Short mmCIF file of C-alpha atoms (C1' of nucleotides) in Angstrom, two decimals:
data_model
loop_
_atom_site.label_atom_id
_atom_site.label_comp_id
_atom_site.label_asym_id
_atom_site.label_seq_id
_atom_site.Cartn_x
_atom_site.Cartn_y
_atom_site.Cartn_z
CA MET A 67 -0.27 -5.42 2.81
CA PRO A 68 0.41 -2.19 2.09
CA GLU A 69 -1.24 1.67 2.73
CA GLY A 70 1.25 4.92 1.79
CA HIS A 71 2.03 4.38 6.02
CA THR A 72 4.29 0.80 4.68
CA ILE A 73 5.41 2.58 2.31
CA HIS A 74 6.76 5.49 4.18
CA ALA A 75 8.32 3.05 6.81
CA ALA A 76 10.02 0.86 4.14
CA ALA A 77 11.59 3.84 3.19
CA LEU A 78 13.10 5.13 6.68
CA ASP A 79 14.00 1.88 8.43
CA GLN A 80 16.08 -0.34 5.03
CA MET A 81 17.45 3.45 4.51
CA ARG A 82 18.25 2.53 8.42
CA ASP A 83 18.99 -0.88 7.58
CA LEU A 84 20.77 -0.51 4.12
CA GLY A 85 21.15 3.14 3.61
CA GLY A 86 25.09 4.26 2.63
CA GLU A 87 26.03 1.40 2.71
CA ALA A 88 27.38 -0.90 -0.89
CA LEU A 89 24.84 -3.69 -1.28
CA GLN A 90 25.32 -6.95 -2.40
CA ILE A 91 22.21 -7.55 -4.61
CA SER A 92 20.56 -10.35 -6.02
CA SER A 93 17.52 -12.24 -7.58
CA PRO A 94 16.76 -15.40 -5.99
CA GLN A 95 14.04 -16.07 -7.53
CA GLY A 96 15.63 -14.71 -10.96
CA ARG A 97 12.60 -12.41 -12.03
CA ALA A 98 14.19 -9.37 -11.48
CA ALA A 99 18.25 -11.20 -12.42
CA ASP A 100 19.10 -7.84 -15.00
CA VAL A 101 17.72 -5.23 -12.45
CA ALA A 102 19.61 -7.30 -9.51
CA GLU A 103 22.39 -7.57 -12.48
CA HIS A 104 22.40 -3.29 -12.77
CA LEU A 105 22.39 -2.91 -8.75
CA ASP A 106 24.65 -5.15 -7.33
CA GLY A 107 27.69 -3.95 -5.86
CA ARG A 108 26.21 -0.11 -5.71
CA VAL A 109 25.83 2.41 -2.51
CA LEU A 110 21.97 2.64 -1.10
CA ARG A 111 22.31 7.03 -1.46
CA ARG A 112 18.45 7.73 -0.26
CA ILE A 113 15.60 6.05 -0.52
CA ASP A 114 11.89 8.13 -1.19
CA ALA A 115 8.39 7.63 -1.15
CA TYR A 116 5.55 8.99 -3.28
CA GLY A 117 1.89 7.24 -1.74
CA LYS A 118 3.12 3.70 -2.85
CA HIS A 119 5.60 3.90 -4.72
CA LEU A 120 9.40 3.26 -3.42
CA LEU A 121 11.75 4.57 -5.44
CA TYR A 122 15.91 3.79 -4.25
CA ARG A 123 18.53 6.12 -5.59
CA PHE A 124 21.37 3.65 -6.07
CA ALA A 125 24.86 5.09 -6.94
CA PRO A 126 28.84 3.70 -7.97
CA ALA A 127 30.55 2.42 -5.45
CA GLY A 128 33.35 3.69 -4.32
CA GLN A 129 32.77 7.09 -5.93
CA ALA A 130 32.93 10.08 -3.10
CA ARG A 131 31.48 12.99 -5.80
CA VAL A 132 28.23 11.19 -7.30
CA ARG A 133 26.74 13.13 -10.10
CA ARG A 134 23.21 12.86 -11.02
CA ALA A 135 23.59 11.55 -14.26
CA ASP A 136 25.40 8.08 -11.91
CA LEU A 137 22.75 7.40 -10.16
CA LEU A 138 20.14 4.42 -10.73
CA THR A 139 16.42 4.38 -9.33
CA LEU A 140 15.24 1.15 -8.85
CA HIS A 141 11.17 1.73 -8.61
CA ILE A 142 9.33 -0.98 -5.72
CA HIS A 143 5.82 -0.89 -6.02
CA LEU A 144 4.72 -4.23 -3.66
CA GLY A 145 1.04 -3.93 -5.13
CA LEU A 146 -1.48 -6.12 -3.23
CA PHE A 147 0.89 -9.05 -2.66
CA GLY A 148 4.59 -7.70 -2.05
CA LYS A 149 5.81 -7.70 1.19
CA PHE A 150 9.19 -7.03 2.32
CA PHE A 151 11.18 -9.39 4.90
CA ARG A 152 14.17 -7.67 6.96
CA HIS A 153 16.88 -10.21 8.08
CA ALA A 154 20.22 -9.58 10.17
CA SER A 155 23.25 -10.30 8.66
CA PRO A 156 24.17 -12.89 7.52
CA ALA A 157 20.73 -14.35 6.49
CA ALA A 158 19.86 -18.03 5.74
CA PRO A 159 19.76 -18.41 2.20
CA PRO A 160 15.59 -17.57 0.62
CA THR A 161 12.96 -19.67 1.08
CA GLY A 162 9.85 -19.35 -1.32
CA GLN A 163 9.89 -17.32 -4.39
CA LYS A 164 11.62 -13.69 -3.88
CA ARG A 165 12.06 -11.28 -6.52
CA LEU A 166 15.56 -9.48 -4.91
CA ARG A 167 17.79 -9.51 -1.51
CA MET A 168 19.95 -6.72 -0.76
CA VAL A 169 22.59 -7.74 1.62
CA GLY A 170 24.31 -5.45 3.25
CA GLU A 171 27.13 -5.82 6.32
CA ARG A 172 24.31 -5.22 8.85
CA PHE A 173 21.00 -6.23 7.52
CA THR A 174 19.57 -8.12 4.42
CA VAL A 175 16.13 -7.99 3.23
CA ASP A 176 14.62 -9.38 1.13
CA VAL A 177 11.51 -8.70 -1.73
CA SER A 178 8.42 -10.88 -2.26
CA GLY A 179 4.97 -10.77 -4.43
CA VAL A 180 5.70 -6.87 -5.70
CA THR A 181 3.96 -5.52 -8.50
CA VAL A 182 6.51 -3.64 -10.75
CA CYS A 183 11.18 -4.00 -9.37
CA ASP A 184 12.16 -2.14 -12.03
CA LEU A 185 14.60 0.27 -12.97
CA LEU A 186 13.24 3.04 -13.69
CA PRO A 187 15.04 6.26 -16.17
CA PRO A 188 14.48 9.74 -15.53
CA PRO A 189 11.73 10.28 -18.14
CA VAL A 190 9.90 7.56 -16.78
CA GLU A 191 9.82 8.82 -13.45
CA GLU A 192 8.92 12.36 -14.53
CA LYS A 193 5.24 10.56 -15.83
CA LEU A 194 5.53 8.43 -12.95
CA LEU A 195 4.64 11.33 -10.36
CA ALA A 196 2.88 13.26 -13.05
CA ARG A 197 0.34 11.07 -12.33
CA LEU A 198 0.35 10.49 -8.59
CA GLY A 199 -1.46 13.39 -6.17
CA PRO A 200 0.07 15.33 -3.01
CA ASP A 201 0.71 12.85 -0.76
CA PRO A 202 -0.02 14.03 3.05
CA LEU A 203 2.43 12.53 3.88
CA ARG A 204 5.20 14.04 2.22
CA SER A 205 5.79 16.96 3.81
CA ASP A 206 5.92 18.92 -0.30
CA ALA A 207 2.53 18.36 -0.03
CA ASP A 208 0.07 20.78 -1.54
CA PRO A 209 -3.78 20.23 0.67
CA GLN A 210 -4.80 22.40 -1.88
CA ALA A 211 -3.87 19.96 -4.92
CA PHE A 212 -6.62 17.32 -3.02
CA VAL A 213 -9.01 19.95 -2.29
CA ALA A 214 -8.94 20.65 -6.37
CA ALA A 215 -9.02 17.89 -7.51
CA LEU A 216 -12.38 16.61 -5.46
CA ALA A 217 -13.82 19.88 -7.06
CA ARG A 218 -13.30 18.86 -10.46
CA ARG A 219 -14.04 15.58 -10.61
CA ARG A 220 -17.60 14.08 -10.33
CA ILE A 221 -17.57 10.94 -8.52
CA SER A 222 -17.82 9.87 -4.90
CA ILE A 223 -15.75 10.39 -2.32
CA ALA A 224 -15.23 7.77 -1.93
CA GLU A 225 -14.16 6.52 -4.92
CA ALA A 226 -11.73 10.43 -5.14
CA LEU A 227 -9.98 9.26 -2.40
CA MET A 228 -9.11 5.59 -3.99
CA ASP A 229 -7.18 7.70 -7.56
CA GLN A 230 -4.23 7.59 -6.85
CA GLN A 231 -4.44 10.96 -8.91
CA VAL A 232 -6.00 12.66 -6.38
CA ILE A 233 -4.62 11.79 -3.17
CA ALA A 234 -1.54 9.55 -3.15
CA GLY A 235 -1.20 7.15 -0.36
CA VAL A 236 -4.97 5.68 0.53
CA GLY A 237 -5.88 2.83 -0.06
CA ASN A 238 -9.08 0.48 0.52
CA VAL A 239 -8.90 0.47 4.75
CA TYR A 240 -7.89 4.49 4.66
CA ARG A 241 -11.15 5.27 2.36
CA ALA A 242 -13.46 3.24 5.44
CA GLU A 243 -11.72 5.00 8.09
CA ALA A 244 -10.90 8.25 7.29
CA LEU A 245 -15.27 8.57 6.00
CA HIS A 246 -16.03 7.10 8.91
CA ALA A 247 -13.89 9.44 11.10
CA GLU A 248 -15.38 12.94 8.99
CA ARG A 249 -19.28 10.76 9.54
CA LEU A 250 -19.08 11.56 5.72
CA GLU A 251 -21.27 9.71 3.38
CA PRO A 252 -19.11 7.38 1.09
CA HIS A 253 -21.70 8.41 -2.00
CA VAL A 254 -21.16 12.00 -1.69
CA PRO A 255 -20.45 13.65 -5.24
CA SER A 256 -16.16 15.20 -5.05
CA ASN A 257 -17.53 18.25 -5.99
CA GLU A 258 -19.45 18.70 -3.58
CA LEU A 259 -17.85 18.46 -0.51
CA GLY A 260 -16.94 22.01 0.11
CA ASP A 261 -14.20 23.67 0.35
CA GLU A 262 -14.32 22.95 3.98
CA ARG A 263 -14.71 19.53 4.38
CA ALA A 264 -12.30 18.57 1.45
CA LEU A 265 -9.80 20.34 4.18
CA ALA A 266 -11.18 18.38 7.31
CA LEU A 267 -10.81 15.17 4.93
CA TRP A 268 -7.40 16.02 4.18
CA ASN A 269 -6.22 16.63 7.70
CA ARG A 270 -8.00 13.37 8.70
CA VAL A 271 -6.36 11.08 6.31
CA ALA A 272 -3.20 13.00 6.72
CA GLU A 273 -3.55 12.62 10.87
CA GLN A 274 -4.30 8.44 10.05
CA LEU A 275 -1.39 8.12 7.41
CA ARG A 276 0.83 9.65 10.52
CA GLN A 277 -0.15 7.65 13.34
CA GLY A 278 -0.15 4.14 11.03
CA LEU A 279 3.54 5.38 10.26
CA LYS A 280 4.10 5.66 13.73
CA ASP A 281 2.84 1.96 15.07
CA ARG A 282 3.84 -0.14 12.05
CA THR A 283 0.02 -1.04 11.99
CA ILE A 284 -3.85 0.52 11.09
CA VAL A 285 -5.49 1.69 14.26
CA THR A 286 -8.34 4.41 14.49
CA LEU A 287 -10.80 3.60 17.07
CA PRO A 288 -11.16 6.60 18.78
CA ASP A 289 -10.99 5.79 22.34
CA ALA A 290 -7.32 3.16 21.71
CA PRO A 291 -3.99 3.91 23.94
CA ARG A 292 -2.05 6.82 23.07
CA THR A 293 1.62 4.10 22.75
CA SER A 294 2.35 2.99 19.83
CA THR A 295 3.41 0.10 21.78
CA ALA A 296 0.31 -0.80 23.48
CA ARG A 297 -1.49 0.73 20.10
CA ARG A 298 0.40 -2.41 18.31
CA LYS A 299 -1.04 -4.78 20.86
CA ILE A 300 -4.48 -4.04 19.60
CA PRO A 301 -5.61 -7.73 17.51
CA ARG A 302 -5.46 -6.01 13.68
CA ARG A 303 -9.53 -7.10 13.15
CA GLU A 304 -10.63 -5.31 16.43
CA ALA A 305 -8.36 -1.97 15.31
CA LYS A 306 -11.11 0.07 13.41
CA CYS A 307 -14.11 1.05 13.62
CA VAL A 308 -15.80 -0.21 10.75
CA TYR A 309 -13.64 -1.78 8.30
CA LYS A 310 -14.13 -5.69 7.70
CA ARG A 311 -16.81 -5.21 10.41
CA ASP A 312 -20.43 -6.42 11.26
CA ARG A 313 -20.84 -3.98 13.74
CA CYS A 314 -19.74 -0.43 13.85
CA TYR A 315 -17.31 0.17 17.16
CA THR A 316 -18.53 4.03 17.58
CA CYS A 317 -22.73 2.99 17.60
CA GLY A 318 -23.22 -0.90 17.10
CA GLY A 319 -25.46 -0.63 14.49
CA PRO A 320 -24.33 -3.34 10.80
CA VAL A 321 -21.82 -1.92 9.11
CA PHE A 322 -22.91 -1.68 5.13
CA GLN A 323 -20.87 -3.61 2.70
CA GLU A 324 -20.75 -3.07 -1.34
CA PRO A 325 -18.56 -2.73 -5.02
CA LEU A 326 -17.33 0.43 -5.47
CA ALA A 327 -14.32 0.96 -7.19
CA GLY A 328 -13.79 -2.51 -7.67
CA ARG A 329 -12.86 -2.91 -3.72
CA THR A 330 -15.30 -3.62 -0.80
CA LEU A 331 -16.17 -0.94 0.83
CA TRP A 332 -17.14 -0.55 4.47
CA TRP A 333 -19.34 2.18 6.43
CA CYS A 334 -21.87 2.82 9.25
CA PRO A 335 -25.41 4.46 8.08
CA HIS A 336 -26.11 5.10 11.06
CA ASP A 337 -22.56 7.38 11.89
CA GLN A 338 -22.55 8.78 7.88
CA VAL A 339 -25.05 10.61 6.50
CA ARG A 340 -25.60 13.28 4.18
"C1'" DT B 44 -3.18 -30.41 4.27
"C1'" DT B 45 -6.26 -27.24 1.58
"C1'" DT B 46 -8.75 -23.44 -0.28
"C1'" DT B 47 -9.51 -18.62 0.93
"C1'" DT B 48 -8.08 -14.38 1.35
"C1'" DA B 49 -5.84 -9.36 1.04
"C1'" DT B 50 -4.55 -2.45 3.25
"C1'" DG B 51 -3.19 -3.42 -5.94
"C1'" DG B 52 -2.77 -1.51 -10.16
"C1'" DT B 53 -2.93 -3.02 -15.41
"C1'" DC B 54 -4.97 -3.81 -19.46
"C1'" DA B 55 -8.34 -5.40 -23.17
"C1'" DC B 56 -12.63 -5.57 -24.14
"C1'" DT C 4 -16.41 -4.68 -16.16
"C1'" DG C 5 -14.01 -8.56 -15.96
"C1'" DA C 6 -9.23 -11.28 -16.69
"C1'" DC C 7 -5.37 -11.36 -14.86
"C1'" DC C 8 -0.66 -10.67 -12.70
"C1'" DC C 9 1.91 -11.34 -7.96
"C1'" DT C 10 2.91 -14.91 -3.30
"C1'" DA C 11 3.31 -15.84 1.74
"C1'" DA C 12 -0.34 -16.42 5.66
"C1'" DA C 13 -4.37 -16.90 7.81
"C1'" DA C 14 -8.73 -19.44 8.08
"C1'" DA C 15 -10.97 -23.88 6.80
"C1'" DT C 16 -10.73 -29.20 6.44
#
DNA sequence: TTTTTATGGTCAC
DNA sequence: TGACCCTAAAAAT
C-alpha cells in the first residue's frame, strides 16, 4: 500500500538490510525467473527511489572497481497491491505468490503483487525519469518545476496531485490530506492557484511525506503526538482528517466523496472552500 | 470460509 | 471511460 513515503522507506530499510552484500536472488513464483537469473549472486550497491519507483543497482560479484556499464538495474513498482516482506535469514520457504526473493546474510526480502519487476536498460530509465515530476522526498527536487507544471495545466488541483508528471510520489491519501491541510477546494483549476499557494501546497506535501517516511505510516491529524512510536499506535482509519472518513476530523462536518481521476476523492466542504 | 478492499498504472476504445 | 493486471489481509458471512 504504497505512496512515496513507503517507497523511500523501503529503499532505506532494504539498503540497510541487504546493501553491500552478494544476494541470492530467485523467483519463487516463477514470473520473474529471467530477472532473478540475471541478478543472482550480484552485489547490491545502492537503491534509488524516485516517486513510487525503486531502482536497485547491482554490480558483478567480486569486483572491487565497478564500471558503470557493468551495473544492472532492477526496477520495482509496487502498484496498488505490491508488498515487501522482511524476514531474518535463513527464512522459511515463501508462502503464497512471491515474485522475487532476495537473500542476504542477515535478512531476506520477499516481493509480491508488484506491477513492475524488470531489468531496466539505461535508455529506458532515461525515459522513465523524464516523465516523472519532482519528488518532494528527494533533495534534488525542484519545487518550481511543480509550480510551473500547475500553471501550465488546466486541470483540477486534485487531478494534478495524482499526476506523477506534475509531482512524483503523491497518492490518493496524501492528495486528500494535503488539500485538506491547505484548506484547498479540490476542483480549483491548477492554473488559477497562484505561485504562492502552489508553493505552500508543495511544502505541505513535502512535510507530510517526510513525516510519513519517519512514522512508516500516514498520520495527518493536526494534534497527533510528536513521537513516531506514539503516532504508530493510532489505528490507521483514525489517523487522517478526511480520507475515508464519514466526518471531518477538524470540523466534525460530513465528508464528501466523489470519483476524480479514477479514484475516490474525500474532502470537507466546510473546511475546503474556494 | 467467503468476499471485499486497497495508498497504482497502462492500454484499448 | 472502462477493462484489466497484480496479491494479501481485513471484513463479512
